[in-house]
Structure formats: structure tokens, C-alpha cells
Coordinates of C-alpha atoms and ligand atoms in Angstrom, one line a residue:
X1 CA 76.5 101.4 61.5
X2 CA 77.2 102.6 64.9
X3 CA 78.4 100.3 67.7
X4 CA 79.1 100.5 70.9
X5 CA 82.5 99.3 70.9
X6 CA 82.9 101.8 68.4
X7 CA 81.4 104.9 69.9
X8 CA 82.7 105.0 73.2
X9 CA 86.1 104.7 71.1
X10 CA 85.9 107.6 69.3
X11 CA 84.9 109.2 72.7
X12 CA 88.6 108.1 74.0
X13 CA 90.0 109.2 71.4
X14 CA 88.2 113.0 71.5
X15 CA 88.5 113.8 74.3
X16 CA 91.6 112.4 76.3
X17 CA 94.9 114.4 75.0
X18 CA 97.6 113.3 74.5
X19 CA 101.0 114.2 76.3
X20 CA 101.7 116.3 73.2
X21 CA 98.5 117.6 72.8
X22 CA 98.7 118.4 77.1
X23 CA 102.0 120.7 75.9
X24 CA 100.6 121.9 72.3
X25 CA 98.0 123.2 75.3
X26 CA 100.2 124.4 77.1
X27 CA 102.3 126.2 75.0
X28 CA 99.5 128.5 73.8
X29 CA 97.7 129.4 76.7
X30 CA 101.2 130.6 77.3
X31 CA 100.8 132.7 74.6
X32 CA 97.8 134.1 75.9
X33 CA 99.5 134.4 79.2
X34 CA 101.7 137.1 76.9
X35 CA 99.1 139.1 74.4
X36 CA 97.3 139.4 77.4
X37 CA 99.9 140.7 79.7
X38 CA 100.6 142.8 76.7
X39 CA 97.7 144.3 75.9
X40 CA 96.7 141.9 72.6
X41 CA 94.2 140.1 71.4
X42 CA 93.4 137.7 74.6
X43 CA 91.5 134.7 75.3
X44 CA 92.9 135.4 79.1
X45 CA 91.7 138.7 81.0
X46 CA 94.7 139.2 83.2
X47 CA 93.6 141.3 86.0
X48 CA 96.1 142.9 87.9
X49 CA 94.8 142.4 91.9
X50 CA 97.4 144.9 93.0
X51 CA 98.5 142.6 96.0
X52 CA 101.7 140.7 96.2
X53 CA 102.3 137.3 98.1
X54 CA 101.4 136.7 101.4
X55 CA 105.4 136.4 104.1
X56 CA 102.6 134.5 106.6
X57 CA 103.8 138.0 108.8
X58 CA 100.6 139.4 108.3
X59 CA 99.0 139.6 111.3
X60 CA 95.3 141.3 112.9
X61 CA 91.6 140.5 113.2
X62 CA 90.1 140.8 109.8
X63 CA 86.2 140.2 108.4
X64 CA 85.9 137.7 105.5
X65 CA 83.7 138.4 102.9
X66 CA 84.0 135.6 100.4
X67 CA 80.5 135.7 97.8
X68 CA 81.4 133.5 94.5
X69 CA 78.1 131.5 94.7
X70 CA 74.7 131.2 96.3
X71 CA 76.2 129.9 98.9
X72 CA 78.0 132.9 101.0
X73 CA 79.7 133.5 104.1
X74 CA 81.2 135.8 106.2
X75 CA 84.2 134.7 108.5
X76 CA 85.9 136.9 111.6
X77 CA 89.8 135.7 111.1
X78 CA 92.8 136.1 113.6
X79 CA 95.5 136.1 111.2
X80 CA 98.6 135.1 114.3
X81 CA 101.6 136.5 112.6
X82 CA 103.4 133.3 112.8
X83 CA 101.7 131.1 109.5
X84 CA 99.3 130.4 111.7
X85 CA 95.6 131.8 111.6
X86 CA 92.3 130.7 113.6
X87 CA 88.5 131.2 112.5
X88 CA 87.1 132.5 115.1
X89 CA 83.9 133.3 114.0
X90 CA 81.8 131.8 110.7
X91 CA 78.0 132.7 109.4
X92 CA 76.6 131.2 105.9
X93 CA 74.1 131.5 104.3
X94 CA 71.8 131.4 100.7
X95 CA 71.3 133.9 98.3
X96 CA 68.4 132.0 96.9
X97 CA 65.9 129.9 98.9
X98 CA 62.7 128.5 97.4
X99 CA 61.2 127.6 100.7
X100 CA 62.0 131.1 102.4
X101 CA 60.8 132.8 98.7
X102 CA 63.3 134.6 98.4
X103 CA 65.8 135.0 94.9
X104 CA 69.0 137.1 94.6
X105 CA 70.6 135.7 92.0
X106 CA 68.0 136.7 89.4
X107 CA 68.3 139.0 86.8
X108 CA 65.2 140.5 88.7
X109 CA 67.1 141.6 91.6
X110 CA 69.0 144.3 91.6
X111 CA 72.9 144.7 92.6
X112 CA 71.6 147.2 95.5
X113 CA 69.1 144.5 97.6
X114 CA 71.5 141.6 96.9
X115 CA 74.5 143.7 98.3
X116 CA 72.2 145.3 101.4
X117 CA 71.1 141.4 101.9
X118 CA 74.7 140.6 102.8
X119 CA 75.1 143.6 104.8
X120 CA 72.3 143.1 107.2
X121 CA 73.7 139.2 107.6
X122 CA 76.7 140.5 108.2
X123 CA 75.9 142.9 111.0
X124 CA 73.9 140.4 112.8
X125 CA 77.0 138.6 113.5
X126 CA 78.9 141.6 115.2
X127 CA 78.7 142.6 118.8
X128 CA 77.8 146.8 118.0
X129 CA 81.3 148.9 118.0
X130 CA 83.9 146.5 117.2
X131 CA 85.6 147.1 114.0
X132 CA 86.8 145.6 112.1
X133 CA 89.2 146.0 108.0
X134 CA 86.9 144.0 105.9
X135 CA 88.2 141.8 103.3
X136 CA 86.5 140.8 100.5
X137 CA 86.0 137.8 97.8
X138 CA 84.3 138.2 94.8
X139 CA 84.9 134.9 93.0
X140 CA 84.4 136.9 89.7
X141 CA 85.5 138.1 87.1
X142 CA 86.8 142.2 88.1
X143 CA 89.3 144.7 87.1
X144 CA 91.0 146.6 89.9
X145 CA 91.5 149.8 89.3
X146 CA 93.0 149.5 93.2
X147 CA 93.8 146.7 95.8
X148 CA 89.6 148.0 97.1
X149 CA 88.1 149.3 94.1
X150 CA 86.8 147.1 91.4
X151 CA 84.5 146.9 88.4
X152 CA 82.3 143.2 87.5
X153 CA 83.2 143.0 84.5
X154 CA 80.7 140.1 83.8
X155 CA 79.1 137.0 86.0
X156 CA 80.3 133.8 85.4
X157 CA 78.6 130.7 87.0
X158 CA 75.4 131.0 88.6
X159 CA 74.5 134.5 89.3
X160 CA 72.6 137.4 86.6
X161 CA 71.3 140.1 89.4
X162 CA 70.9 143.5 87.8
X163 CA 72.8 146.7 87.6
X164 CA 76.0 144.9 89.0
X165 CA 77.8 144.2 85.5
X166 CA 80.6 147.2 84.3
X167 CA 79.7 148.1 88.4
X168 CA 81.6 149.7 91.2
X169 CA 81.6 146.7 93.2
X170 CA 83.2 147.9 95.8
X171 CA 80.9 151.3 95.5
X172 CA 77.8 149.0 95.7
X173 CA 78.8 147.2 98.7
X174 CA 79.6 150.8 100.3
X175 CA 76.5 152.1 99.7
X176 CA 75.0 148.3 101.6
X177 CA 77.2 148.9 104.6
X178 CA 76.3 152.7 104.4
X179 CA 72.2 151.3 105.2
X180 CA 72.9 149.0 107.1
X181 CA 74.3 152.1 109.3
X182 CA 78.4 150.3 109.3
X183 CA 80.5 152.6 107.6
X184 CA 82.0 153.0 111.4
X185 CA 82.4 149.1 111.9
X186 CA 83.0 147.4 109.0
X187 CA 85.9 149.2 106.6
X188 CA 86.9 147.9 103.0
X189 CA 90.5 147.3 102.5
X190 CA 90.8 144.4 100.3
X191 CA 88.5 143.0 97.1
X192 CA 90.2 139.1 95.0
X193 CA 89.3 136.8 93.1
X194 CA 88.5 133.3 95.3
X195 CA 91.8 132.3 93.3
X196 CA 93.5 135.0 94.8
X197 CA 92.1 133.7 98.3
X198 CA 93.7 130.6 96.8
X199 CA 97.5 131.8 96.4
X200 CA 97.2 134.2 99.0
X201 CA 96.1 131.5 101.7
X202 CA 98.9 128.8 100.9
X203 CA 101.5 130.7 100.1
X204 CA 101.2 132.3 104.3
X205 CA 102.2 128.6 105.1
X206 CA 104.4 127.7 101.8
X207 CA 106.4 130.2 100.7
X208 CA 107.0 127.6 97.0
X209 CA 103.6 129.4 96.5
X210 CA 103.0 131.3 93.4
X211 CA 99.9 129.5 91.3
X212 CA 96.3 129.8 93.3
X213 CA 93.8 127.6 92.1
X214 CA 89.5 126.9 91.7
X215 CA 88.5 123.2 90.2
X216 CA 85.2 123.8 91.9
X217 CA 81.6 124.4 90.5
X218 CA 84.2 127.3 88.7
X219 CA 87.3 127.1 87.6
X220 CA 89.8 129.2 87.3
X221 CA 93.6 130.6 87.9
X222 CA 96.4 133.9 89.2
X223 CA 99.5 133.1 88.8
X224 CA 102.4 135.3 90.9
X225 CA 103.6 137.4 87.7
X226 CA 107.5 137.6 88.3
X227 CA 108.0 140.8 86.1
X228 CA 108.2 143.4 88.0
X229 CA 106.1 146.5 88.9
X230 CA 107.4 150.0 89.2
X231 CA 107.3 149.7 92.8
X232 CA 109.9 146.5 93.0
X233 CA 107.3 143.9 93.6
X234 CA 105.6 141.2 91.5
X235 CA 102.4 141.1 91.4
X236 CA 99.6 138.1 91.9
X237 CA 97.1 138.6 88.4
X238 CA 94.1 136.4 88.0
X239 CA 94.0 135.6 84.5
X240 CA 90.2 134.4 84.6
X241 CA 91.9 131.2 82.4
X242 CA 88.2 130.0 82.9
X243 CA 87.7 132.3 79.4
X244 CA 90.2 129.9 77.4
X245 CA 90.0 129.5 74.6
X246 CA 92.1 127.7 72.3
X247 CA 91.4 124.2 72.4
X248 CA 90.7 121.1 71.0
X249 CA 86.4 121.1 71.4
X250 CA 83.9 118.4 71.0
X251 CA 80.7 118.5 68.6
X252 CA 79.9 117.7 72.7
X253 CA 81.1 120.7 74.1
X254 CA 79.8 122.9 71.1
X255 CA 76.6 121.8 72.2
X256 CA 77.1 123.0 75.3
X257 CA 78.1 126.1 74.9
X258 CA 75.9 126.7 71.8
X259 CA 72.8 126.1 74.7
X260 CA 74.8 128.0 77.5
X261 CA 73.7 131.3 79.1
X262 CA 76.8 132.4 77.7
X263 CA 77.6 130.5 74.6
X264 CA 81.0 131.8 73.2
X265 CA 82.4 132.9 76.8
X266 CA 84.5 130.2 80.0
X267 CA 85.4 127.4 77.3
X268 CA 87.6 126.1 79.6
X269 CA 85.6 126.5 82.1
X270 CA 82.6 124.5 80.5
X271 CA 85.2 121.9 79.8
X272 CA 87.1 121.8 83.4
X273 CA 84.6 123.1 85.9
X274 CA 81.7 121.1 88.0
X275 CA 79.0 122.7 87.0
X276 CA 79.2 121.8 83.4
X277 CA 80.6 118.5 84.1
X278 CA 77.4 116.1 84.3
X279 CA 75.9 117.4 81.7
X280 CA 79.0 116.5 78.9
X281 CA 78.7 113.2 80.4
X282 CA 74.9 113.8 79.8
X283 CA 75.7 115.4 76.3
X284 CA 77.0 112.9 75.3
X285 CA 74.5 110.4 76.6
X286 CA 71.9 111.4 75.4
X287 CA 73.9 111.0 71.7
X288 CA 74.5 107.6 72.8
X289 CA 70.4 106.6 73.8
X290 CA 69.5 108.6 70.3
X291 CA 71.7 106.5 68.1
X292 CA 70.4 103.7 69.7
X293 CA 73.5 102.3 71.9
X294 CA 71.9 102.3 75.1
X295 CA 68.7 102.3 77.3
X296 CA 67.2 101.8 74.1
X297 CA 63.6 102.4 75.4
X298 CA 64.5 105.3 77.4
X299 CA 63.0 108.7 75.5
X300 CA 62.6 110.9 78.6
X301 CA 63.7 112.2 81.5
X302 CA 67.2 113.0 83.3
X303 CA 69.0 112.2 80.1
X304 CA 67.0 114.0 78.3
X305 CA 66.3 117.5 80.5
X306 CA 69.6 119.6 80.7
X307 CA 72.0 120.2 84.1
X308 CA 69.9 116.9 85.5
X309 CA 73.4 115.6 86.4
X310 CA 75.5 117.2 88.3
X311 CA 79.2 116.5 90.1
X312 CA 78.1 114.4 92.5
X313 CA 76.7 111.7 90.7
X314 CA 79.6 112.1 88.6
X315 CA 81.6 111.4 91.7
X316 CA 78.8 108.4 92.4
X317 CA 79.1 107.0 89.2
X318 CA 82.9 106.9 89.8
X319 CA 83.4 105.5 93.1
X320 CA 81.8 102.8 92.7
X321 CA 84.4 100.7 91.1
X322 CA 82.8 97.0 91.2
X323 CA 83.1 95.0 88.4
X324 CA 78.5 95.1 87.9
X325 CA 78.3 98.5 88.9
X326 CA 76.0 98.1 91.1
X327 CA 75.6 101.4 92.1
X328 CA 74.5 102.7 89.1
X329 CA 71.8 100.2 88.9
X330 CA 71.2 101.8 92.0
X331 CA 71.4 105.3 91.0
X332 CA 69.3 104.5 86.9
X333 CA 66.6 102.8 89.1
X334 CA 66.0 106.5 91.5
X335 CA 66.4 108.3 89.0
X336 CA 65.6 107.4 85.9
X337 CA 63.4 104.2 86.6
X338 CA 65.3 102.2 84.5
X339 CA 65.2 98.8 86.4
X340 CA 66.7 96.9 84.0
X341 CA 69.9 98.2 83.3
X342 CA 72.9 96.2 81.3
X343 CA 76.2 95.9 82.5
X344 CA 77.3 96.8 78.6
X345 CA 74.9 100.7 80.0
X346 CA 76.3 100.3 83.2
X347 CA 79.7 100.1 82.0
X348 CA 79.2 102.7 79.0
X349 CA 77.7 105.0 81.9
X350 CA 80.7 105.3 83.7
X351 CA 83.0 105.4 81.2
X352 CA 81.3 108.4 79.8
X353 CA 82.0 109.9 82.9
X354 CA 85.7 108.7 83.3
X355 CA 86.4 110.2 80.3
X356 CA 84.5 113.8 81.2
X357 CA 86.7 114.1 84.7
X358 CA 90.3 112.3 83.0
X359 CA 90.0 115.0 80.2
X360 CA 88.9 118.0 82.5
X361 CA 92.2 117.0 85.2
X362 CA 94.3 116.8 81.8
X363 CA 93.2 120.2 80.9
X364 CA 93.5 122.5 84.4
X365 CA 97.2 120.4 84.2
X366 CA 97.7 121.8 80.3
X367 CA 97.3 125.1 82.0
X368 CA 99.4 124.4 85.5
X369 CA 102.2 123.6 83.0
X370 CA 101.9 126.9 80.5
X371 CA 101.7 129.6 83.8
X372 CA 105.0 127.1 84.7
X373 CA 106.1 127.7 81.5
X374 CA 105.7 131.5 82.0
X375 CA 107.1 132.4 85.8
X376 CA 110.0 129.1 85.5
X377 CA 111.3 128.1 82.2
X378 CA 114.7 126.3 83.0
X379 CA 111.9 125.1 85.9
X380 CA 114.9 125.9 88.7
X381 CA 112.7 126.1 91.7
X382 CA 109.9 124.6 93.3
X383 CA 106.4 125.2 93.3
X384 CA 103.6 124.4 94.8
X385 CA 100.7 125.2 92.7
X386 CA 97.6 125.8 95.6
X387 CA 94.2 124.5 95.3
X388 CA 90.3 124.2 96.7
X389 CA 87.3 123.4 95.5
X390 CA 84.7 120.0 95.4
X391 CA 86.3 119.0 91.9
X392 CA 89.7 118.6 93.1
X393 CA 88.6 118.1 97.0
X394 CA 86.4 114.8 96.2
X395 CA 85.5 113.8 93.4
X396 CA 87.5 110.0 92.9
X397 CA 91.1 110.3 92.3
X398 CA 91.2 113.7 90.2
X399 CA 93.7 115.2 92.7
X400 CA 96.2 112.2 92.2
X401 CA 95.5 111.8 88.6
X402 CA 96.0 115.7 88.0
X403 CA 99.6 115.3 89.8
X404 CA 100.0 111.9 87.7
X405 CA 99.5 114.3 84.3
X406 CA 102.0 116.5 85.7
X407 CA 105.2 113.9 87.0
X408 CA 104.6 112.4 83.9
X409 CA 104.8 115.4 81.6
X410 CA 107.7 117.6 84.4
X411 CA 109.6 113.7 84.1
X412 CA 112.8 114.8 85.6
X413 CA 112.0 117.9 87.3
X414 CA 108.5 116.2 88.6
X415 CA 109.9 116.5 92.2
X416 CA 109.8 119.7 91.7
X417 CA 106.2 120.6 91.6
X418 CA 102.9 119.6 93.7
X419 CA 99.2 120.4 94.1
X420 CA 98.1 121.3 97.9
X421 CA 94.8 121.3 98.3
X422 CA 93.9 124.5 100.4
X423 CA 90.6 124.9 102.4
X424 CA 89.5 128.3 102.8
X425 CA 91.6 130.5 101.0
X426 CA 88.8 132.3 100.2
X427 CA 88.2 133.3 103.8
X428 CA 92.0 133.4 104.9
X429 CA 92.7 134.6 101.7
X430 CA 90.4 137.2 102.2
X431 CA 91.5 138.2 105.2
X432 CA 95.5 137.9 104.0
X433 CA 94.5 140.4 101.4
X434 CA 93.2 143.2 104.0
X435 CA 96.3 142.5 106.5
X436 CA 98.6 142.8 103.4
X437 CA 96.6 146.0 101.8
X438 CA 96.5 148.3 105.3
Ligands
BGC501 C1 84.3 133.3 87.6 C2 86.0 133.1 88.5 C3 86.9 132.4 89.6 C4 85.7 130.7 89.9 C5 86.6 130.2 90.3 C6 84.9 131.5 87.7 O1 83.4 131.3 87.0 O2 84.7 133.4 86.8 O3 86.5 134.4 88.9 O4 87.7 132.3 90.0 O5 84.9 130.5 88.9 O6 85.3 130.1 91.8

């Protein structure tokens, strides 16, 4: 017989990681890093960025293009050369707008059309005759040949546009700039991942930054590889850690993965990121409903339709710490037509969300510990882990509990490591990348 307290207990046991489990994941992560670096089989792509950390002295006015999802931003950024910067101008637009009748993110659209739309947007905001070096943040796994030459390995997250995977994105962007008559005005200097942008932006003001990470719709981390290159420099490596797969999957993770667009891929991202935490929670609740544990009269609606609970809903559940969880009563009524929810049902929903979120920051923390063990095994210096993304910024308790998780594990060295919200890494970081590439 299934009973609710037992089911919740089992859920907790299969999701929440003990300190020993976190350390074990960290050590597997570090092994995968080394395998990836040595060209052996690894779930971590370990992609070179051809960039080093910022010095804080980078200076000039740059154009930054930030493309990591359906919302694209173009910024004009002034780096002042004294660890300070200013955003002089910015323009955001969507790659799909059902109301206006366009969508550049589907398989039916070509990469050429997508990039020409972007370059036309750039054109609309530049004064005629002005010339800008461009830093391009492209938040998808890309193999670099040089700092401004990269090939998209595979789309992740929500974009599926044709003709871009396995193609040279620098070439596609350059052709689009040509079509928009911008060749003289906009000079592509650097293409970077958003994690790299975050690391660059943070290191511009804080030299203790060796790790940059995104905990948002997607999840990924980069770091400064201590092994020196032939040039005597240290390079930032984009791990594409969202693809890490030496992990304790639950039946719910397997179900989500099997029904996803990319089964078998991005397994860590599917356990950590904002795109998926709502869906994991939904799958758990659907299972509980099917087992007759909660919402017994509910046969259809939100809990039965994939991706209908999002990270914002999860934040709303967690924000309500009240005894009667009244926000959830309202949410259940508005979104699912459940007007007579029981207290234990609301508590179960909030608990499921909290368990999923706890595992998310625990796994992110495990990978950061793996990186720390690789770059500073004895933990001898300070580390700021620069993090951007809505999950980290807005999920109640996420940042605080992520830090606590790290501190509990690092024990007497805990004071050396902290995480820091680094807003706008993709914009400022792109400008810094363009400056460093010049
Ligand atoms: C992409 C990464 C990116 C991350 C965060 C993932 O889906 O593969 O390249 O850094 O999302 O935006």
C-alpha cells in the first residue's frame, strides 16, 4: 500500500544528497574534467575559449550581442579601464512573437534568417558611420578554433533553428552583417559562452574569480585551467557541465529525459536548471496523483501536461512559508481548478518543489567542489564563484543554501570560498572579451 508520508520520505531519500554523496559526485566530476582535458571519453566537453581572465584594465567602447535563448540583447558598453564599466545603450528583442507572427527558433527557420534578423536589430540601434568591435555571447556548446571562430556543436535549451548545428557561427554572423551592410561598422572580435562572460565580468572587478557559472534556464560552468598553454597563459575552459552524467538519477529524471527533445544529453542540466525544475516537480505530483496519494479527483490539467509548471511557479511555492500554505490554495484554484485542496496536499506540493530545488543547488555545489579540487587541491587561496541566472537570483533561499552547502563541505576552509551574483555577465563579459581579443 502507498501512503503519503512514506512516499514523501522515499522522495526525499532518493533526491537529497548527503555530504558523502556530494563529495563523491565532486570527485567523479573532477575525473570527468581530467578525462575531457586529456581527450579521453568524458561527458564534459571541456571547450577552450582562447581567453584568459580579465585584468580590470580593459578599456574602450564595445558592442555586445547576448544570444542565449529567445530573448536577445544588444548593448553598447564602455569599459573604463579601472574595474568600472557603464552600459551606454541597450536594446532587447524576442526571437519569437506569436502575436507578431514570427518565430526564428523552430526547425522550419534557417540560421541565415535568424542571424539576419539579429543584424537588422543591431543596425537599428547604431548611429550611421560609427564603428564597434563586437563581443558575441552565444550560450550554446561551441567548439572554438580561435577567439572569434566557433562552430555550434548542438543546440540546447529552446532553440532548434536549422543550418546552424555543426556550422561556423562566426561565418553565419559575418554573412548576416554583410547582408545588413554592417561589415565596415561591426567587427566580430570574440565569441564566448555566457559562463565565460560571467567569469570575465566578475574577474574585471574581483581577481579571485576562477569559476563562472550560470544557474538559470540552462546550467553550465567554466573555470580557469591552471595548466599553462605554450604561450605561458592560463585559458578559460567552458566545461558544458550541463552534460555531466555520472549522477544518481531517480525514476523521475529518467522519465523526464526520455520524453525530452534530447534524450541522454544534458543530464545534469535536466536536474539543476530552471527549465526543468518545474517539470520534475510536475512529474512527481502526477505520479502521486496516479497512486491515489493526493488530489484524488484530479484527472487532467496542469499536473498531466508536460512543462506546464515553470521555475516561477516553483519560486511562488517556496516563498510561502506559512502554516496553511495559502498561496498554493489560490494557485491550485486558479491554475488547476482545484478549489478544495487539503492542507496535506498543499504541503506535499511545496515539499516536492523544495526537494527538487535542494537537489539542484546540491548538485551545482558538487560540481563547484569538483572544480576547486582540480584547480586548487589544498584550497590555499580565495575563490569567488561568479554566478548569474534567474534560478540563483530569484528562487527563494537558493543562493543562501548553495553557500551553506559549500561551507558545510569545505569545513575549516569554508571562508575561502563564496558565490557572488554577477549580473549582466553575458553583456559586460562580451565587451571584455572583445577588448582582450583586440
Ligand atoms: C548551454 C550552455 C550554457 C548554459 C547556460 C546550456 O544549455 O549548453 O552553453 O552556458 O545553457 O545558459
